[in-house]
Amino acid sequence: MVIVLLGPPGAGKGTQCKRVADKYKLVHLSSGDILRSNRKDGTELGKKAAEYMDSGKLVPDQLIIEMMAGAIESAKGNCVLDGFPRTVVQAKELDKALAAKNKKIDAIVNLAVDDSVIENRMTGRRSCPACGAVYHIETLKPKKDGICDKCGEKLVQRADDNPEVVRNRLKTYHEQTAPVAGYYADNGNKIIDIDSERSVDEVTKAVIEKLDTLSAV
Ligand code: ADP
Ligand code: AMP
């Protein structure tokens, strides 16, 4: 089964994908996390991606498509996709890759958040470099300031979560990623729109309620 979560940066895709993956026993595939892990390991892909990520631009489609095709294959096609596809070209390639395996996307969830909420979400985000848990300095605080509840590691702020890069990432989203939802709608896919300006738990409840009504999950 393949579930896609769409939405602007900071909408809560990573937060909700972890919960959806746990609930339906799927592999959570975050293109951003895979890229960051490549950068940490110093791979060729990581080196090529760095300047795009640091300036808030998209990494070129071909690099991402290859990377995600490999990840989906490793997950045996049972995954929830977070941050991919982010362009119409990526969406078309994903459709082709799934069709070649007699698969298709089973559900597309679009997390809607107004731009005015996003800067606070992203600049307040703190992540655990060891286990990937994500917190927020106001809305999802760890029990002990700056320390991961799950593994005790010191939390970090992502370098691209500074106000200037956040503005670039939002611009990139509106220009290149927002049209992906239109592509899916034009091709007969139903999009589950979720108001993501509610609490994390309320958003999870709304997402799961909708997914539970689909026979595929
Ligand atoms: P994305 O993966 O879409 O970029 P994240 O899941 O990393 O977004 O969430 C961005 C930030 O906003 C994180 O700090 C997270 O803790 C916080 N957050 C996520 N969902 C909500 C919500 N519904 N209400 C308030 N804060 C949220
Ligand atoms: P994220 O963790 O989803 O916020 O992604 C962080 C950064 O990684 C983005 O700002 C892009 O530079 C890059 N990135 C992640 N996913 C993609 C994608 N599907 N296509 C192109 N670039 C991506």
Tab-separated table of C-alpha atoms and ligand atoms in Angstrom:
chain	number	residue	atom	x	y	z
A	1	MET	CA	0.000	0.000	0.000
A	2	VAL	CA	1.212	3.477	-0.831
A	3	ILE	CA	-0.019	6.592	0.971
A	4	VAL	CA	1.191	10.076	-0.010
A	5	LEU	CA	1.126	13.047	2.367
A	6	LEU	CA	1.214	16.421	0.648
A	7	GLY	CA	1.463	19.870	2.182
A	8	PRO	CA	3.808	22.810	2.581
A	9	PRO	CA	7.018	22.560	4.589
A	10	GLY	CA	6.093	22.700	8.275
A	11	ALA	CA	2.545	21.419	7.681
A	12	GLY	CA	3.216	18.442	9.930
A	13	LYS	CA	3.872	15.793	7.263
A	14	GLY	CA	6.722	14.129	9.174
A	15	THR	CA	4.818	14.214	12.463
A	16	GLN	CA	1.677	12.671	10.941
A	17	CYS	CA	3.534	10.218	8.686
A	18	LYS	CA	5.197	8.614	11.719
A	19	ARG	CA	1.770	8.034	13.263
A	20	VAL	CA	0.209	6.762	10.026
A	21	ALA	CA	3.176	4.421	9.501
A	22	ASP	CA	2.793	3.015	13.045
A	23	LYS	CA	-0.952	2.568	12.688
A	24	TYR	CA	-0.937	0.785	9.304
A	25	LYS	CA	2.486	-0.916	9.639
A	26	LEU	CA	4.015	0.989	6.752
A	27	VAL	CA	7.547	2.245	6.216
A	28	HIS	CA	7.825	6.005	6.649
A	29	LEU	CA	9.864	7.316	3.712
A	30	SER	CA	10.845	10.962	4.091
A	31	SER	CA	12.826	12.281	1.128
A	32	GLY	CA	14.236	15.051	3.359
A	33	ASP	CA	15.413	12.545	5.997
A	34	ILE	CA	17.007	10.324	3.331
A	35	LEU	CA	18.838	13.337	1.872
A	36	ARG	CA	20.034	14.466	5.316
A	37	SER	CA	21.270	10.978	6.051
A	38	ASN	CA	23.196	11.002	2.734
A	39	ARG	CA	24.757	14.323	3.702
A	40	LYS	CA	25.758	12.973	7.106
A	41	ASP	CA	27.374	9.946	5.454
A	42	GLY	CA	29.156	12.164	2.898
A	43	THR	CA	27.776	10.303	-0.146
A	44	GLU	CA	27.951	11.736	-3.682
A	45	LEU	CA	24.179	12.292	-3.574
A	46	GLY	CA	24.507	14.115	-0.255
A	47	LYS	CA	27.231	16.373	-1.665
A	48	LYS	CA	25.169	17.170	-4.766
A	49	ALA	CA	22.042	17.903	-2.708
A	50	ALA	CA	23.675	20.177	-0.112
A	51	GLU	CA	23.596	23.549	-1.873
A	52	TYR	CA	19.972	23.134	-2.962
A	53	MET	CA	18.825	22.162	0.524
A	54	ASP	CA	20.728	24.957	2.256
A	55	SER	CA	19.202	27.618	0.022
A	56	GLY	CA	15.626	26.274	0.110
A	57	LYS	CA	15.559	25.030	-3.484
A	58	LEU	CA	14.510	21.617	-4.695
A	59	VAL	CA	17.134	18.980	-5.399
A	60	PRO	CA	16.992	18.068	-9.144
A	61	ASP	CA	14.204	15.637	-10.050
A	62	GLN	CA	16.429	12.928	-11.503
A	63	LEU	CA	18.449	12.540	-8.285
A	64	ILE	CA	15.297	12.401	-6.172
A	65	ILE	CA	13.438	9.987	-8.437
A	66	GLU	CA	16.308	7.479	-8.391
A	67	MET	CA	16.708	7.816	-4.625
A	68	MET	CA	12.993	7.355	-3.908
A	69	ALA	CA	12.507	4.512	-6.409
A	70	GLY	CA	15.201	2.611	-4.495
A	71	ALA	CA	13.604	3.397	-1.138
A	72	ILE	CA	10.116	2.338	-2.290
A	73	GLU	CA	11.560	-0.888	-3.673
A	74	SER	CA	13.264	-1.610	-0.331
A	75	ALA	CA	9.967	-0.959	1.458
A	76	LYS	CA	8.354	-3.515	-0.891
A	77	GLY	CA	5.848	-0.865	-1.932
A	78	ASN	CA	4.318	-0.587	1.561
A	79	CYS	CA	5.065	2.946	2.548
A	80	VAL	CA	3.866	6.386	3.477
A	81	LEU	CA	5.616	9.036	1.421
A	82	ASP	CA	6.627	12.286	3.126
A	83	GLY	CA	8.015	15.148	1.019
A	84	PHE	CA	7.824	13.196	-2.233
A	85	PRO	CA	6.589	13.857	-4.894
A	86	ARG	CA	7.372	17.574	-4.791
A	87	THR	CA	7.069	18.373	-8.504
A	88	VAL	CA	4.680	17.253	-11.231
A	89	VAL	CA	7.620	15.497	-12.961
A	90	GLN	CA	8.257	13.491	-9.765
A	91	ALA	CA	4.526	12.663	-9.487
A	92	LYS	CA	4.438	11.360	-13.066
A	93	GLU	CA	7.578	9.257	-12.524
A	94	LEU	CA	6.134	7.847	-9.308
A	95	ASP	CA	2.948	6.828	-11.152
A	96	LYS	CA	5.050	5.120	-13.832
A	97	ALA	CA	7.261	3.316	-11.335
A	98	LEU	CA	4.230	2.035	-9.391
A	99	ALA	CA	2.376	1.014	-12.576
A	100	ALA	CA	5.424	-1.044	-13.623
A	101	LYS	CA	4.914	-3.039	-10.399
A	102	ASN	CA	1.113	-3.231	-10.842
A	103	LYS	CA	0.656	-0.808	-7.991
A	104	LYS	CA	-0.872	2.605	-7.562
A	105	ILE	CA	-1.226	5.244	-4.884
A	106	ASP	CA	-3.931	4.130	-2.451
A	107	ALA	CA	-4.521	7.460	-0.705
A	108	ILE	CA	-3.378	11.059	-1.001
A	109	VAL	CA	-3.689	13.279	2.063
A	110	ASN	CA	-3.153	17.023	1.751
A	111	LEU	CA	-2.331	18.838	5.007
A	112	ALA	CA	-3.494	22.435	4.683
A	113	VAL	CA	-1.817	25.178	6.737
A	114	ASP	CA	-1.779	28.888	6.044
A	115	ASP	CA	1.592	30.494	5.251
A	116	SER	CA	1.210	32.724	8.320
A	117	VAL	CA	1.470	29.662	10.621
A	118	ILE	CA	4.397	28.055	8.866
A	119	GLU	CA	7.318	30.271	9.845
A	120	ASN	CA	6.631	29.679	13.551
A	121	ARG	CA	6.266	25.923	12.990
A	122	MET	CA	9.587	25.680	11.178
A	123	THR	CA	11.720	28.068	13.212
A	124	GLY	CA	10.423	26.410	16.413
A	125	ARG	CA	11.114	22.882	15.159
A	126	ARG	CA	13.750	20.869	17.021
A	127	SER	CA	14.830	17.434	15.829
A	128	CYS	CA	16.668	14.530	17.342
A	129	PRO	CA	19.752	13.753	15.239
A	130	ALA	CA	19.844	10.186	16.608
A	131	CYS	CA	16.274	8.855	16.331
A	132	GLY	CA	14.587	11.489	14.127
A	133	ALA	CA	11.893	12.465	16.658
A	134	VAL	CA	10.526	15.961	16.008
A	135	TYR	CA	9.495	18.517	18.642
A	136	HIS	CA	8.439	22.153	18.751
A	137	ILE	CA	9.637	24.675	21.326
A	138	GLU	CA	6.051	25.804	22.048
A	139	THR	CA	3.570	23.215	20.837
A	140	LEU	CA	5.373	19.888	21.273
A	141	LYS	CA	7.953	20.404	23.985
A	142	PRO	CA	10.186	17.567	25.136
A	143	LYS	CA	9.860	16.715	28.844
A	144	LYS	CA	13.389	18.022	29.493
A	145	ASP	CA	14.357	21.175	27.638
A	146	GLY	CA	16.495	20.423	24.551
A	147	ILE	CA	16.669	16.657	25.198
A	148	CYS	CA	14.925	13.911	23.206
A	149	ASP	CA	12.270	12.074	25.268
A	150	LYS	CA	12.816	8.885	23.303
A	151	CYS	CA	16.589	8.470	23.324
A	152	GLY	CA	18.111	11.203	25.544
A	153	GLU	CA	20.090	12.814	22.697
A	154	LYS	CA	20.561	16.609	22.514
A	155	LEU	CA	18.009	18.148	20.122
A	156	VAL	CA	19.185	20.309	17.209
A	157	GLN	CA	17.679	22.981	14.994
A	158	ARG	CA	17.836	22.216	11.268
A	159	ALA	CA	20.110	24.659	9.403
A	160	ASP	CA	17.368	25.246	6.803
A	161	ASP	CA	14.818	26.194	9.491
A	162	ASN	CA	16.038	29.813	9.672
A	163	PRO	CA	13.612	32.571	8.608
A	164	GLU	CA	15.346	33.447	5.330
A	165	VAL	CA	15.545	29.858	4.036
A	166	VAL	CA	12.006	29.196	5.299
A	167	ARG	CA	10.751	32.040	3.073
A	168	ASN	CA	12.589	30.533	0.077
A	169	ARG	CA	11.181	27.091	0.826
A	170	LEU	CA	7.655	28.480	0.947
A	171	LYS	CA	8.161	30.251	-2.379
A	172	THR	CA	9.503	27.004	-3.863
A	173	TYR	CA	6.470	25.172	-2.468
A	174	HIS	CA	3.967	27.537	-4.097
A	175	GLU	CA	5.761	27.546	-7.447
A	176	GLN	CA	6.717	23.888	-7.821
A	177	THR	CA	4.946	21.683	-5.276
A	178	ALA	CA	1.419	23.096	-4.897
A	179	PRO	CA	0.625	22.085	-8.545
A	180	VAL	CA	1.170	18.401	-7.613
A	181	ALA	CA	-2.281	18.264	-5.948
A	182	GLY	CA	-3.804	19.635	-9.178
A	183	TYR	CA	-1.989	16.972	-11.201
A	184	TYR	CA	-3.484	14.226	-9.035
A	185	ALA	CA	-6.985	15.733	-9.117
A	186	ASP	CA	-6.816	16.077	-12.925
A	187	ASN	CA	-5.907	12.395	-13.154
A	188	GLY	CA	-8.907	11.200	-11.192
A	189	ASN	CA	-7.250	10.764	-7.796
A	190	LYS	CA	-9.309	11.700	-4.774
A	191	ILE	CA	-7.477	14.037	-2.427
A	192	ILE	CA	-8.209	13.943	1.283
A	193	ASP	CA	-7.936	17.544	2.460
A	194	ILE	CA	-7.191	17.957	6.154
A	195	ASP	CA	-7.155	21.207	8.113
A	196	SER	CA	-3.731	20.960	9.770
A	197	GLU	CA	-4.028	24.104	11.874
A	198	ARG	CA	-5.455	22.042	14.723
A	199	SER	CA	-3.485	20.232	17.428
A	200	VAL	CA	-1.272	17.312	16.383
A	201	ASP	CA	-3.688	14.807	17.964
A	202	GLU	CA	-6.730	16.341	16.276
A	203	VAL	CA	-5.000	16.212	12.902
A	204	THR	CA	-4.014	12.568	13.460
A	205	LYS	CA	-7.606	11.703	14.397
A	206	ALA	CA	-8.936	13.368	11.231
A	207	VAL	CA	-6.352	11.656	8.996
A	208	ILE	CA	-6.922	8.187	10.488
A	209	GLU	CA	-10.709	8.567	10.340
A	210	LYS	CA	-10.504	9.277	6.623
A	211	LEU	CA	-7.968	6.538	5.898
A	212	ASP	CA	-10.030	4.002	7.841
A	213	THR	CA	-12.963	4.595	5.487
A	214	LEU	CA	-10.865	3.517	2.502
A	215	SER	CA	-11.125	-0.159	1.746
A	216	ALA	CA	-7.448	-0.310	0.731
A	217	VAL	CA	-6.035	0.298	4.230
B	1	ADP	P1	6.893	18.838	7.811
B	1	ADP	O1	7.389	17.413	7.845
B	1	ADP	O2	5.625	18.993	7.035
B	1	ADP	O3	7.950	19.815	7.393
B	1	ADP	P2	6.888	18.583	10.743
B	1	ADP	O4	6.078	17.362	11.006
B	1	ADP	O5	8.367	18.470	10.905
B	1	ADP	O6	6.501	19.231	9.300
B	1	ADP	O7	6.315	19.744	11.685
B	1	ADP	C1	6.902	21.045	11.677
B	1	ADP	C2	6.932	21.601	13.107
B	1	ADP	O8	5.599	21.901	13.520
B	1	ADP	C3	7.512	20.652	14.143
B	1	ADP	O9	8.207	21.395	15.112
B	1	ADP	C4	6.267	19.977	14.752
B	1	ADP	O10	6.505	19.575	16.085
B	1	ADP	C5	5.243	21.098	14.665
B	1	ADP	N1	3.881	20.622	14.396
B	1	ADP	C6	3.510	19.622	13.551
B	1	ADP	N2	2.163	19.514	13.530
B	1	ADP	C7	1.683	20.475	14.356
B	1	ADP	C8	0.357	20.883	14.758
B	1	ADP	N3	-0.738	20.255	14.293
B	1	ADP	N4	0.244	21.914	15.624
B	1	ADP	C9	1.350	22.549	16.088
B	1	ADP	N5	2.610	22.219	15.775
B	1	ADP	C10	2.783	21.199	14.909
B	2	AMP	P1	12.101	18.365	4.089
B	2	AMP	O1	12.835	17.597	5.127
B	2	AMP	O2	10.984	17.594	3.461
B	2	AMP	O3	11.661	19.720	4.598
B	2	AMP	O4	13.146	18.635	2.889
B	2	AMP	C1	14.333	19.368	3.117
B	2	AMP	C2	14.949	19.754	1.788
B	2	AMP	O5	15.334	18.583	1.053
B	2	AMP	C3	14.041	20.531	0.824
B	2	AMP	O6	14.006	21.921	1.095
B	2	AMP	C4	14.704	20.217	-0.537
B	2	AMP	O7	15.874	20.977	-0.743
B	2	AMP	C5	15.127	18.754	-0.342
B	2	AMP	N1	14.060	17.815	-0.774
B	2	AMP	C6	13.344	16.974	0.014
B	2	AMP	N2	12.466	16.264	-0.706
B	2	AMP	C7	12.616	16.658	-1.991
B	2	AMP	C8	11.976	16.330	-3.218
B	2	AMP	N3	10.990	15.417	-3.276
B	2	AMP	N4	12.390	16.957	-4.344
B	2	AMP	C9	13.376	17.871	-4.332
B	2	AMP	N5	14.014	18.253	-3.204
B	2	AMP	C10	13.646	17.651	-2.036
